[in-house]
Coordinates of C-alpha atoms in Angstrom, one line a residue:
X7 CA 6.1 7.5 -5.7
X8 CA 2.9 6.4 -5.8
X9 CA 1.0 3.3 -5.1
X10 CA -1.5 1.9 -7.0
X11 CA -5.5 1.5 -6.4
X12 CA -7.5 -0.9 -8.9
X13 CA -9.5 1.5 -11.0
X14 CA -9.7 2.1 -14.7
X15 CA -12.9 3.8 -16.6
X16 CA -13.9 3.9 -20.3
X17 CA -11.0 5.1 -23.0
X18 CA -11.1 9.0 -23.8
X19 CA -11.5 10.0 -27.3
X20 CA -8.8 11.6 -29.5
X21 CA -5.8 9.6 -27.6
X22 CA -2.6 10.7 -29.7
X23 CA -1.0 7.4 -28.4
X24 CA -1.5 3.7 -29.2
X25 CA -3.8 2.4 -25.7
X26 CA -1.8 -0.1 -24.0
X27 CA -4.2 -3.3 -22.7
X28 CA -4.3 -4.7 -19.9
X29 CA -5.0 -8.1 -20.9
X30 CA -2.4 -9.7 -23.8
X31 CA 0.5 -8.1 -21.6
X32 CA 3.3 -11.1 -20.8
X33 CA 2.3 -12.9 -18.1
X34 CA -1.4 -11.6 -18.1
X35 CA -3.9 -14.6 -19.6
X36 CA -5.5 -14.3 -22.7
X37 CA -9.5 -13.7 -22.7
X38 CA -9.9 -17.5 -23.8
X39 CA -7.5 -18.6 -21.1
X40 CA -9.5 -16.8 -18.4
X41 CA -12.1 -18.2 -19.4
X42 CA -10.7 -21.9 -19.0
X43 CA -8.8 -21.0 -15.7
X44 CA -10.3 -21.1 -12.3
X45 CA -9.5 -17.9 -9.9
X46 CA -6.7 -20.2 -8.4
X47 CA -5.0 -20.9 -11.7
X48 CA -5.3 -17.5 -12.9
X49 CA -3.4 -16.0 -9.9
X50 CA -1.1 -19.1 -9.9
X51 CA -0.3 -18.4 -13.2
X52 CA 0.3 -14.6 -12.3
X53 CA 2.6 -15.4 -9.6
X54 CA 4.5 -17.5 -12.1
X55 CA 4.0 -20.6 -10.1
X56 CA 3.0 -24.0 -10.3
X57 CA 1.6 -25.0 -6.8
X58 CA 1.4 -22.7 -3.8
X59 CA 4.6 -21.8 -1.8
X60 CA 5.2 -21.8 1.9
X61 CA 6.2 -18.7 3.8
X62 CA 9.7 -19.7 3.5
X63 CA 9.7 -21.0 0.0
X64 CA 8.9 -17.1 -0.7
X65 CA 10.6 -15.4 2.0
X66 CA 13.9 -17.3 2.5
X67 CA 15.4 -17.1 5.7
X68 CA 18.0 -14.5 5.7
X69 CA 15.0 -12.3 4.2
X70 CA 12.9 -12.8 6.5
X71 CA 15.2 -12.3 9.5
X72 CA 15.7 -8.7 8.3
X73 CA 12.1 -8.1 8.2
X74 CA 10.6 -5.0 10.3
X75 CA 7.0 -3.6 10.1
X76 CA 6.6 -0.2 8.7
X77 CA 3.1 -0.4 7.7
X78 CA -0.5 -1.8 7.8
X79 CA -4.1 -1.4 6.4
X80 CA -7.6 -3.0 6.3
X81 CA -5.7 -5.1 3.4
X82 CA -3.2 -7.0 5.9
X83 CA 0.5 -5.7 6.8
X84 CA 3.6 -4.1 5.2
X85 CA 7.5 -5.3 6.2
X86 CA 10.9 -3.5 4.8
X87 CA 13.6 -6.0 4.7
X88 CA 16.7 -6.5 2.2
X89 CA 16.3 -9.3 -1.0
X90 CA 18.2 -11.4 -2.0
X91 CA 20.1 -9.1 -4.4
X92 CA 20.4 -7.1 -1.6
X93 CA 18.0 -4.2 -2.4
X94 CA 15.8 -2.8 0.0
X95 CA 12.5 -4.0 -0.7
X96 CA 8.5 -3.5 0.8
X97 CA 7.0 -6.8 1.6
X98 CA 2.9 -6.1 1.8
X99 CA 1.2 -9.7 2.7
X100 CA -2.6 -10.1 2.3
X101 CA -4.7 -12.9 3.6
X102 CA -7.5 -14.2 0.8
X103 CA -10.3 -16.7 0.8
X104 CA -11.3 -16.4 4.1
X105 CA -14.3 -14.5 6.1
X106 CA -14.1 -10.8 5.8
X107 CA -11.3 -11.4 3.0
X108 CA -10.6 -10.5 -0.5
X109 CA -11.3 -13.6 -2.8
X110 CA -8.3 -14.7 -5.7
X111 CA -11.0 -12.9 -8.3
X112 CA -11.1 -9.7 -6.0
X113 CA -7.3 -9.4 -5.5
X114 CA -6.5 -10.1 -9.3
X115 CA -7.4 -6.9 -10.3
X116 CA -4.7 -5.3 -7.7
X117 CA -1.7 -7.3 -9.2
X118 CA -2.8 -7.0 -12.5
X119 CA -2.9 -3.2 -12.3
X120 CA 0.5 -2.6 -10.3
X121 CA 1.8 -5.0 -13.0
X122 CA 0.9 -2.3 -15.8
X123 CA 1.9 0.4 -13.9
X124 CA 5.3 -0.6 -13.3
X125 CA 5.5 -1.2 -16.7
X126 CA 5.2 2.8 -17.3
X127 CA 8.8 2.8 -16.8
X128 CA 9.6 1.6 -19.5
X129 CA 7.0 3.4 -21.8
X130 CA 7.9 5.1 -24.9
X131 CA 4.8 7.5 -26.1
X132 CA 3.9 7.7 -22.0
X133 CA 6.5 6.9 -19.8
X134 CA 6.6 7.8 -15.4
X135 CA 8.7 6.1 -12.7
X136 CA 6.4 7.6 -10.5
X137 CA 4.6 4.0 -9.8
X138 CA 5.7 1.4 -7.0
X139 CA 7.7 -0.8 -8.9
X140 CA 6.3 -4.6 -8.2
X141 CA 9.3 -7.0 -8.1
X142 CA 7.3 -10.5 -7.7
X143 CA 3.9 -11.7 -6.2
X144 CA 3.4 -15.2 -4.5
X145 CA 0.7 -17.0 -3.4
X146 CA 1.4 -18.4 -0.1
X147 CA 0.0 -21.2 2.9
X148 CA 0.3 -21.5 6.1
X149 CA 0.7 -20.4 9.9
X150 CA 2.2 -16.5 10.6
X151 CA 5.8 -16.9 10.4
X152 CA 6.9 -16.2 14.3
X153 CA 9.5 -13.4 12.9
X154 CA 6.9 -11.7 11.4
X155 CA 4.7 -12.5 14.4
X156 CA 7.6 -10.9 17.3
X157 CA 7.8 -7.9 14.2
X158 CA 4.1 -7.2 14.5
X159 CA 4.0 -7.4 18.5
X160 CA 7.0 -4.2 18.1
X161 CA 4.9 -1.9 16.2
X162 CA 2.1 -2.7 18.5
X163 CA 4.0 -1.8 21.3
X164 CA 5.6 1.4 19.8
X165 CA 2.7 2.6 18.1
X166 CA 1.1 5.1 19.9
X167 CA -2.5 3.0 19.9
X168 CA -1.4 0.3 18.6
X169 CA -2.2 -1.7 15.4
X170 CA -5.4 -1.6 14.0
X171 CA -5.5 -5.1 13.0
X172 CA -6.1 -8.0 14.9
X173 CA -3.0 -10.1 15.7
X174 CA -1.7 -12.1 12.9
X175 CA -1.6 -15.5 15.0
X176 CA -5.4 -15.6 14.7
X177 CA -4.7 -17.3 10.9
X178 CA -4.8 -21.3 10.9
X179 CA -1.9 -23.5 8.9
X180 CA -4.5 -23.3 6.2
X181 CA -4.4 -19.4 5.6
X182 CA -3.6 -18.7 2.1
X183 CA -1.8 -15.0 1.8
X184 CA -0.9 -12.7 -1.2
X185 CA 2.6 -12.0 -1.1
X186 CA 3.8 -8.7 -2.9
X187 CA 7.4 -7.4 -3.3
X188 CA 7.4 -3.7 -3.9
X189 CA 10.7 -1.2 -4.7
X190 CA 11.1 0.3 -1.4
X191 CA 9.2 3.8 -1.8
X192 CA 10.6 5.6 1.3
X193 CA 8.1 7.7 4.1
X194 CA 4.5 8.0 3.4
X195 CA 3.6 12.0 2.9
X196 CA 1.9 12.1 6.6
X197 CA 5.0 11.3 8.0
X198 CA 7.9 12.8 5.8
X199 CA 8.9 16.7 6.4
X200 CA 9.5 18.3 3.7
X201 CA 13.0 21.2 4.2
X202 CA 11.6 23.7 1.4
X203 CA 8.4 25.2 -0.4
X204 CA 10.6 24.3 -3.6
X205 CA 10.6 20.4 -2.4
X206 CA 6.6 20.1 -1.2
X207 CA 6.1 22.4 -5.4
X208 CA 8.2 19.4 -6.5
X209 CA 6.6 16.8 -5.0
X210 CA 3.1 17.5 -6.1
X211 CA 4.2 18.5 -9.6
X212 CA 5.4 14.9 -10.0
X213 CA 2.3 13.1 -8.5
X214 CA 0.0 15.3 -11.2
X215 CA 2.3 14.4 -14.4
X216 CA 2.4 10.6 -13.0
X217 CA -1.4 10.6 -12.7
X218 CA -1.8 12.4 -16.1
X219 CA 0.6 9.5 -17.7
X220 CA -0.9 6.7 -16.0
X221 CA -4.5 7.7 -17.8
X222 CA -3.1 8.4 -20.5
X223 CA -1.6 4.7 -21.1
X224 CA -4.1 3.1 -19.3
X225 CA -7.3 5.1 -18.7
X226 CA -6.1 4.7 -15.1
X227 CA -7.9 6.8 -12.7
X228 CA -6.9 6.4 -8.7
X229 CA -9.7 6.5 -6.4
X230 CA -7.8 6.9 -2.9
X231 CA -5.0 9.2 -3.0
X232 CA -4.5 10.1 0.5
X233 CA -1.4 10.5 1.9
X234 CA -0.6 7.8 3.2
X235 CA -0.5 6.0 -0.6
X236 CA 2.1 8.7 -1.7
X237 CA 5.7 7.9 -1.0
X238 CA 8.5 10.5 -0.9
X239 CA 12.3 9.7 -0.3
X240 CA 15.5 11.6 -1.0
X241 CA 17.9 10.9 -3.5
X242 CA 21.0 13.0 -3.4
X243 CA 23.6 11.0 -4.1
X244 CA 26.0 10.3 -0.9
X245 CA 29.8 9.2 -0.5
X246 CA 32.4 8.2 1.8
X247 CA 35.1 10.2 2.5
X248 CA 37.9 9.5 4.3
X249 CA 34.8 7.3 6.5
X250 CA 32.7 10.6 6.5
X251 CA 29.8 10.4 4.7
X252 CA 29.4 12.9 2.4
X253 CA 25.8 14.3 0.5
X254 CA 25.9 16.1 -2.1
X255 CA 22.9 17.6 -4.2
X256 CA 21.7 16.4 -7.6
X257 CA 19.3 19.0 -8.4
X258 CA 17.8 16.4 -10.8
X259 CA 21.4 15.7 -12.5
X260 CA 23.1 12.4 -12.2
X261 CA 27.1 12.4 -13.4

């Protein structure tokens, strides 16, 4: 799997396939709208919301207790916990609007774009599950919720040097976040150890024909594929038996 970085560049001639836009899509504004909505309204209106949440509006409770840190960047931080519908799901927060932060114009473009490529799913002419699939996005307010907070003081600890980022109780009640549910990808490439030649040959075969689709629909070029933005996770399909679990290969098949 891949996850997204906000770049496009000017259509390529002789496209076989009808261009998919970015703007017209359901629940993207239409030019005259954006042009009547502040920043705030637009990514209100993104997030399918009509005022700003709390942290525990968007992260209820029994969510947010299962919360762990797997992952941060110079964009904020990156929890695994379990939704509501009891999928396992990547939580990456990101504080706007503040010194040394992205503004609501400047992280519009990121939802927008994850928005599209998730939609790649469920293409016809180009079609790739090879995007992080984005659940919901929230606009959020207030103090660092102390789950989160006792989360980010683990990986600190158990990190060998620690977390780049400063410590998340620096934010004031007034701190407005970015709140983005991603499909759980699995282990980032530097991390994940790959059993065969066969499964690395598979791995990069899938990140090329996901790239390829990706411009294809949506003149979509990414700009920062290291690997720590590709995600790779097993899926042979396992089974109890008798209380043993069982794994048994797909090779690609599903019965």
């Amino acid at each position: 799997m891949v996850t997204p970085t906000s770049e496009r560049r000017a259509k390529s001639p002789g496209s076989a396939c009808k261009q998919t836009p970015l703007r017209g899509s359901l629940g993207i504004p239409s030019r005259r709208q954006s042009n009547i909505l502040s920043p705030k309204e637009k990514l209100l209106l993104y997030c399918d919301q009509q005022r700003i949440l709390t942290f525990q509006e968007c992260i209820p409770g029994p969510v947010m207790d299962a919360c762990v840190k797997i992952g941060e960047g110079s964009f904020g931080e990156v929890f695994r916990t379990t939704n509501k519908d009891g999928n396992t799901v990547a939580l990456k927060i990101v504080p706007i609007e503040g010194e040394n932060q992205k503004t609501f114009e400047e992280i519009l473009p990121e939802i927008v774009i994850s928005r599209e490529l998730s939609k790649l799913k469920e293409g016809s002419c180009n079609r790739t599950g090879g995007f992080i699939h984005l659940h919901r996005v929230c606009l959020v307010q207030g103090a660092w919720p102390d789950h989160l907070l006792a989360m980010w003081d683990q990986w600190h600890t158990e990190r060998e040097g620690g977390s780049y980022n400063d410590r998340p109780d620096i934010f004031p009640d007034s701190q407005l976040f970015v709140v983005m549910e991603f499909e759980d990808g699995g282990c980032d490439l530097e991390h994940f150890q790959f059993s065969t030649f066969k499964e690395a040959k598979a791995a990069l075969h899938q990140i090329c024909v996901t790239l390829a689709v990706a411009e294809a629909a949506l003149q979509f070029e990414h700009r920062d594929l290291h690997w720590g933005n590709v995600l790779v996770k097993r899926i042979d399909s396992t089974h109890y038996l008798n209380g043993e679990k069982v794994c048994v290969a797909t090779s690609g098949l599903e019965k």
